[in-house]
Tab-separated table of C-alpha atoms in Angstrom:
chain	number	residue	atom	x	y	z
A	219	UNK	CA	-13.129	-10.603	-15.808
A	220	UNK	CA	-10.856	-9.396	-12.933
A	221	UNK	CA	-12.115	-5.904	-12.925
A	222	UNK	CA	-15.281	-6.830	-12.993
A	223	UNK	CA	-15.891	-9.113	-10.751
A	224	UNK	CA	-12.968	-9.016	-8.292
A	225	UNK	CA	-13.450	-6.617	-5.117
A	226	UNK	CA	-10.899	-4.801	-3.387
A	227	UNK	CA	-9.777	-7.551	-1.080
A	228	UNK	CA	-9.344	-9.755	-3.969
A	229	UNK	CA	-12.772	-11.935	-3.682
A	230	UNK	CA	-14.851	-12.969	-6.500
A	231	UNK	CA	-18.267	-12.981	-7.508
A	232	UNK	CA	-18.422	-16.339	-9.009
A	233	UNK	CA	-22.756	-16.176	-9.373
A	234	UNK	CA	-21.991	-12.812	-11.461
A	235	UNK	CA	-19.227	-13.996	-13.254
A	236	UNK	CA	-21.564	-17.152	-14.045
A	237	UNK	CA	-24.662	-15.138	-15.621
A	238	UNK	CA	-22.339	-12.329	-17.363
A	239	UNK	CA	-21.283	-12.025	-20.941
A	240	UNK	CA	-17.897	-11.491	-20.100
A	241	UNK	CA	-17.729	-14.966	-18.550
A	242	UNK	CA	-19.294	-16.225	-22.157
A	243	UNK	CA	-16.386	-14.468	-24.552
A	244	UNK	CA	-13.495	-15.690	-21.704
A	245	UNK	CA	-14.742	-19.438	-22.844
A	246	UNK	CA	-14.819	-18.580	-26.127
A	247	UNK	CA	-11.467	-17.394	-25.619
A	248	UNK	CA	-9.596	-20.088	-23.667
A	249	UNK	CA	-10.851	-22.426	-26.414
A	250	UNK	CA	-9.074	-21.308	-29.116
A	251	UNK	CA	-5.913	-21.560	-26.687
A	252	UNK	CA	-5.547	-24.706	-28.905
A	253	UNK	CA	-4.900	-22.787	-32.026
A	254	UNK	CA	-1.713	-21.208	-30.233
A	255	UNK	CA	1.707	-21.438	-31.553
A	256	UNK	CA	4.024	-24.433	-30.176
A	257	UNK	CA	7.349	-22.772	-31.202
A	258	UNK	CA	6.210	-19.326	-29.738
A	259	UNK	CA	5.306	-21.019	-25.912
A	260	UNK	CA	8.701	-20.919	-24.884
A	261	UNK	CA	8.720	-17.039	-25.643
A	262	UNK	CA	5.937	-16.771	-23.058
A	263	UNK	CA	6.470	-14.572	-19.976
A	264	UNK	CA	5.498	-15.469	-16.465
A	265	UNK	CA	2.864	-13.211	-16.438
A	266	UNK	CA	0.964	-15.340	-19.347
A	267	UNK	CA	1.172	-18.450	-17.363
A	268	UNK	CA	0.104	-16.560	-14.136
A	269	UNK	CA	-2.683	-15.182	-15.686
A	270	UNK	CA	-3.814	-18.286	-17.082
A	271	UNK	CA	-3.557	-20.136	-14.371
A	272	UNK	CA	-5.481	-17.632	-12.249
A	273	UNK	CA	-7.886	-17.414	-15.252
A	274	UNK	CA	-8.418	-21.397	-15.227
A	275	UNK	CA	-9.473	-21.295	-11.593
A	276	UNK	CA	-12.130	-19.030	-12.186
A	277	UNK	CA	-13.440	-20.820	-14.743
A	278	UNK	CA	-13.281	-24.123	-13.144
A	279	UNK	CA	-14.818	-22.597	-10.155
A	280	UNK	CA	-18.307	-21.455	-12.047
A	281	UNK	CA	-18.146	-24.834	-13.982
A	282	UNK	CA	-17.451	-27.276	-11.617
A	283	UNK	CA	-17.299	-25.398	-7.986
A	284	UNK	CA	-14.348	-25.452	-5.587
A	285	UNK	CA	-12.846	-28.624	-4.231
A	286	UNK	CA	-13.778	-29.362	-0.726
A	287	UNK	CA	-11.360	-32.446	0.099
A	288	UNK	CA	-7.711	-32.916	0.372
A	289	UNK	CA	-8.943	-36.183	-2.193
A	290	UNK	CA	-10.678	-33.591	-4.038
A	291	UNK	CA	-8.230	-31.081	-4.276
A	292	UNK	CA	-5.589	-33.713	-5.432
A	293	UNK	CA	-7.796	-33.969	-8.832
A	294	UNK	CA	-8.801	-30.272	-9.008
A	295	UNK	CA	-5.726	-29.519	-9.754
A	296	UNK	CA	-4.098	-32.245	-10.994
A	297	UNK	CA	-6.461	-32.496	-13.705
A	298	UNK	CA	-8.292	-29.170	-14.925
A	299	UNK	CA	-6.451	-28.182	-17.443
A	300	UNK	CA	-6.499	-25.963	-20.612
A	301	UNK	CA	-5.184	-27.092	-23.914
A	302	UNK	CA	-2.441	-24.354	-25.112
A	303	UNK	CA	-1.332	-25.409	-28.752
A	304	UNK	CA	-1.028	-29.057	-29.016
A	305	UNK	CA	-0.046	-29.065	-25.513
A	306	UNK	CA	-2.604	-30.191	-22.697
A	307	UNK	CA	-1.590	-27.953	-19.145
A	308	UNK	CA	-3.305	-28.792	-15.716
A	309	UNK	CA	-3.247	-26.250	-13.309
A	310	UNK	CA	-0.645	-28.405	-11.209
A	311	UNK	CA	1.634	-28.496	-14.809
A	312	UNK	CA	1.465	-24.378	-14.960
A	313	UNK	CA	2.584	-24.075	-10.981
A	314	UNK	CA	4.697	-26.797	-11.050
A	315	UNK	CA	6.300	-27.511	-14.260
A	316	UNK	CA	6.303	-23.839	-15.750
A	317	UNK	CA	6.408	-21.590	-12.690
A	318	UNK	CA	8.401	-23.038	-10.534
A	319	UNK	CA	10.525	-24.626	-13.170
A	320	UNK	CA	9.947	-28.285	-12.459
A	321	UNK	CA	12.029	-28.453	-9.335
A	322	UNK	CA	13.956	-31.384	-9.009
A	323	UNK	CA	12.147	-34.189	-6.272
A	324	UNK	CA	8.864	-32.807	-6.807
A	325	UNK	CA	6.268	-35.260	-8.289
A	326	UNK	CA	4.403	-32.319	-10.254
A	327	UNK	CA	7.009	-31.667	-11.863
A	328	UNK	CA	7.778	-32.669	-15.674
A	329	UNK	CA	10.059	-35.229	-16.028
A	330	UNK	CA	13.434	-34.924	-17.937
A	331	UNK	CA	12.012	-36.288	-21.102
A	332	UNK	CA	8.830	-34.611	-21.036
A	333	UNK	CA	8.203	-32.157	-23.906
A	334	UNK	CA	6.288	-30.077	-21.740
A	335	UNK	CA	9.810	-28.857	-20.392
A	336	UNK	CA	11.012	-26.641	-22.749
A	337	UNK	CA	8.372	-24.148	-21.038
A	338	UNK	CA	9.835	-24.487	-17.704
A	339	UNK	CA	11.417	-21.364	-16.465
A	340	UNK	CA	15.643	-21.988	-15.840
A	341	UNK	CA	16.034	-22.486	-12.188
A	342	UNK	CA	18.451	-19.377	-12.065
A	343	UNK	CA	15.163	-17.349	-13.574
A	344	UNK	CA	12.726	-18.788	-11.224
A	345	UNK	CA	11.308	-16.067	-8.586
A	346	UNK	CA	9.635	-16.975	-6.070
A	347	UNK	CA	7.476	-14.223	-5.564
A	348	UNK	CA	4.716	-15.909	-7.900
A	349	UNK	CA	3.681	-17.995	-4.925
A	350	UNK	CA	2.238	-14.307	-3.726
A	351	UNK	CA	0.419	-14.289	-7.509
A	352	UNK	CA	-1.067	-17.557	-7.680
A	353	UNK	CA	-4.821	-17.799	-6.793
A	354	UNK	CA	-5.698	-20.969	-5.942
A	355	UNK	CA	-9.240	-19.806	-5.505
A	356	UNK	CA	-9.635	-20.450	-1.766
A	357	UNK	CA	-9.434	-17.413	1.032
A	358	UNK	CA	-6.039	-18.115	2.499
A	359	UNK	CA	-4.649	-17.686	-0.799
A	360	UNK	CA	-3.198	-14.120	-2.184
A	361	UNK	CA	-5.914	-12.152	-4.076
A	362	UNK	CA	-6.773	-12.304	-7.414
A	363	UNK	CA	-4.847	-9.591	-9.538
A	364	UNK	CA	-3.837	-9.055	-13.664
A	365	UNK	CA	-0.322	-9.023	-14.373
A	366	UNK	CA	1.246	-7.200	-16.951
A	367	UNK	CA	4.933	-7.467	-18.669
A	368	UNK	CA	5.954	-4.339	-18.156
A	369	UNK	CA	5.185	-3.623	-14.832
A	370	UNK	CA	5.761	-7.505	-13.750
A	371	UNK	CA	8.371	-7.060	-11.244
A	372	UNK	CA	6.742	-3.989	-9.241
A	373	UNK	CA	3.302	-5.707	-9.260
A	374	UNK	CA	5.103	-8.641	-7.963
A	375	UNK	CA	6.425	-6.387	-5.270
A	376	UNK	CA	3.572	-5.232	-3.967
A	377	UNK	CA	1.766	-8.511	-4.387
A	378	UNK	CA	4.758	-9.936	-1.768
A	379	UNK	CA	4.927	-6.848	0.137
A	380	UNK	CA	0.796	-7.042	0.939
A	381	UNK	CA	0.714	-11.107	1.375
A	382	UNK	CA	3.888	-10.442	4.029
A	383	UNK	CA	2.232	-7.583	5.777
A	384	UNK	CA	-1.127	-9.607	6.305
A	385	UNK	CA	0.107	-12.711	6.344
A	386	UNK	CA	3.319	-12.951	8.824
A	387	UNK	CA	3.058	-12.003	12.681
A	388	UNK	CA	5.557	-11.794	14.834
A	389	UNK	CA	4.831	-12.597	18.670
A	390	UNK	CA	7.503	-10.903	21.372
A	391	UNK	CA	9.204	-13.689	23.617
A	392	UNK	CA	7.140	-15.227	26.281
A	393	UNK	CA	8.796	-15.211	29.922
A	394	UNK	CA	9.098	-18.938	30.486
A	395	UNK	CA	11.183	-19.794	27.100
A	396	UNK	CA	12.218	-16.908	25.739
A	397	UNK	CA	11.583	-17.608	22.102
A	398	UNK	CA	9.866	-15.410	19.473
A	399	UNK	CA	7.069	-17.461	18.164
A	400	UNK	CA	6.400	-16.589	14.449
A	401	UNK	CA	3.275	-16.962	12.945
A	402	UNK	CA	2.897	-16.939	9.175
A	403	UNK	CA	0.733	-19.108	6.545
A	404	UNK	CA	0.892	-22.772	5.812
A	405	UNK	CA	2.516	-21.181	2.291
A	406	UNK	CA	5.335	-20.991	3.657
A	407	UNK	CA	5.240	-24.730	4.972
A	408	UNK	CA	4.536	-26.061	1.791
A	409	UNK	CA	6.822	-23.847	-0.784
A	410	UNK	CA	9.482	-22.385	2.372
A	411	UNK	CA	12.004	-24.121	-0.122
A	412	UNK	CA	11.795	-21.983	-2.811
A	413	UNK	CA	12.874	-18.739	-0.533
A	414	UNK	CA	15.461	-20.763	1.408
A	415	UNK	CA	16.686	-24.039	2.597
A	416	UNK	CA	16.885	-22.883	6.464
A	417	UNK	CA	14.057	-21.048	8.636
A	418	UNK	CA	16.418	-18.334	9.516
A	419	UNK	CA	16.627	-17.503	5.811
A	420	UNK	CA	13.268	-17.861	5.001
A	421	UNK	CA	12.624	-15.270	7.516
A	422	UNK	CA	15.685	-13.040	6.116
A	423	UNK	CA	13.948	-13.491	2.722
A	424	UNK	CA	10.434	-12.126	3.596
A	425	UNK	CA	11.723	-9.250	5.763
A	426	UNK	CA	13.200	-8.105	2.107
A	427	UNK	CA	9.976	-7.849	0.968
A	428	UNK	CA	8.462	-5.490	3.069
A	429	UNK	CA	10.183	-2.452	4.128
A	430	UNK	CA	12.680	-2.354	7.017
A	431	UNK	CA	10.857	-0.276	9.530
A	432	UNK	CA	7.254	-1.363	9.096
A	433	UNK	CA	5.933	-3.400	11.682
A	434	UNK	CA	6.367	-6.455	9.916
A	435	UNK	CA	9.747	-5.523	8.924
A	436	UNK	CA	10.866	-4.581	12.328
A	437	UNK	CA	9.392	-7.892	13.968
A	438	UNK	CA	11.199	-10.682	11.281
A	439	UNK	CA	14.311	-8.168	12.331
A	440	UNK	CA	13.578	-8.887	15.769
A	441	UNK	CA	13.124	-12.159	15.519
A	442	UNK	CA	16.568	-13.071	13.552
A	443	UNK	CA	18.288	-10.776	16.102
A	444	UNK	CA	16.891	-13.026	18.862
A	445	UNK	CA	17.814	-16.308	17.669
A	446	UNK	CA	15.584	-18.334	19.485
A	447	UNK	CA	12.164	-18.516	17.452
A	448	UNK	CA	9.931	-21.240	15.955
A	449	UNK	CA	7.766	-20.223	12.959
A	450	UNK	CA	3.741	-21.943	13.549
A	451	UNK	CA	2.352	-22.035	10.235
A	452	UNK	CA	-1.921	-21.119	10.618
A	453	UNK	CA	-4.288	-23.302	9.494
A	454	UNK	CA	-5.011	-22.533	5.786
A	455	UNK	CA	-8.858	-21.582	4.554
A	456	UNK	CA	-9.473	-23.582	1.496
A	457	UNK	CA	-13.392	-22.536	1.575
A	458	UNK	CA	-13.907	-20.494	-1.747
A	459	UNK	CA	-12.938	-16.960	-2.265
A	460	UNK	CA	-16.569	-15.809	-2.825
A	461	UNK	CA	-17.948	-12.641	-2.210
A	462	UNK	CA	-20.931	-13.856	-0.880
């Protein structure tokens, strides 16, 4: 479907998608998910449950249309779901529970007991760079994109290196304070945590991720050099990543 219907800035276009055969056989395919192997889950890579997931947005998204409402957005993805074996997996479940490997304090997660977590990824294995993978099917979010095994961690790479470059803007002191003001996306707000526990490294973790003397790279330097910076998270765009 990706290649397809997915344009170079990563948009879709859902009312093809809708009328195409290749829409019809991915259906046909995601239902027979349920005739999957339990014991061979946990053997899954992350690029299976990133795939899926951004595979069960698109699909939701011609079927039921894109949530418009915090409220709504709660139950988008707190309750679409595919069935994968004998195991029922919401779009919050593959994020939270598999992805990010059910960090601890985090109600999305799956609790101790839960099945469910013998396909959470160890904590120690856990990169964060799928946050730059995820499509959560509105613009703000990274663009849609097929990952593959054996080129995981360079696709990741650019995926982080391209979401960076667009997506974190450094602004030179003003004259009155002095301080850097860093603007980046309400991402970082909302999973900052999973790159560091501090702003400082949070910055020193996405200046790895683009090279050292691009402009990007040069401002985070900048800023970390400085000292005295605030990071103002933009507004994020949940209206659908249509084409249209």
């Amino acid at each position: 479907m990706i290649d397809a219907f997915v344009d170079s800035r990563g948009l879709v276009n859902y009312a093809a998608l809708a009328r195409s055969g290749q829409f019809e056989a991915h259906v046909k395919q995601a239902a027979m998910l349920v005739h999957a192997d339990d014991a061979q889950l946990e053997q899954l890579g992350p690029e299976f449950w990133i795939n899926l997931y951004n595979a069960l947005i698109m699909h939701a998204n011609v079927v039921v249309g894109n949530a418009k409402t915090p409220e709504e957005r709660g139950t988008f993805f707190g309750t679409t779901a595919y069935q994968v074996g004998s195991i029922t997996l919401t779009l919050d479940d593959i994020e939270h529970g598999v992805l990010r490997g059910s960090p601890e304090g985090d109600a999305r997660s799956f609790p101790i007991n839960d099945p469910r977590r013998k396909l959470a990824i160890p904590t120690d294995r856990v990169d964060p760079r799928l946050h730059f993978a995820l499509n959560c099917g509105a613009k703000s979010c990274p663009p849609v994109k097929l990952f593959k095994a054996e080129s995981l961690d360079q696709d990741l790479a650019a995926a982080a290196a391209s979401f960076v470059a667009s997506e974190v803007v450094v602004i030179e002191p003003d004259e009155e304070e002095g301080k850097v003001t860093v603007k980046l996306s309400m991402l970082f707000k909302w999973y900052g945590g999973d790159f560091s526990d501090n702003d400082a490294g949070l910055l020193a973790a996405l200046g790895e991720f683009v090279p050292a003397e691009s402009p990007t790279g040069r401002g985070i330097r900048r800023a970390l050099e400085h000292g005295n910076f605030e990071l103002e998270f933009e507004p994020y765009d949940w209206s659908l990543n249509d084409t249209k």
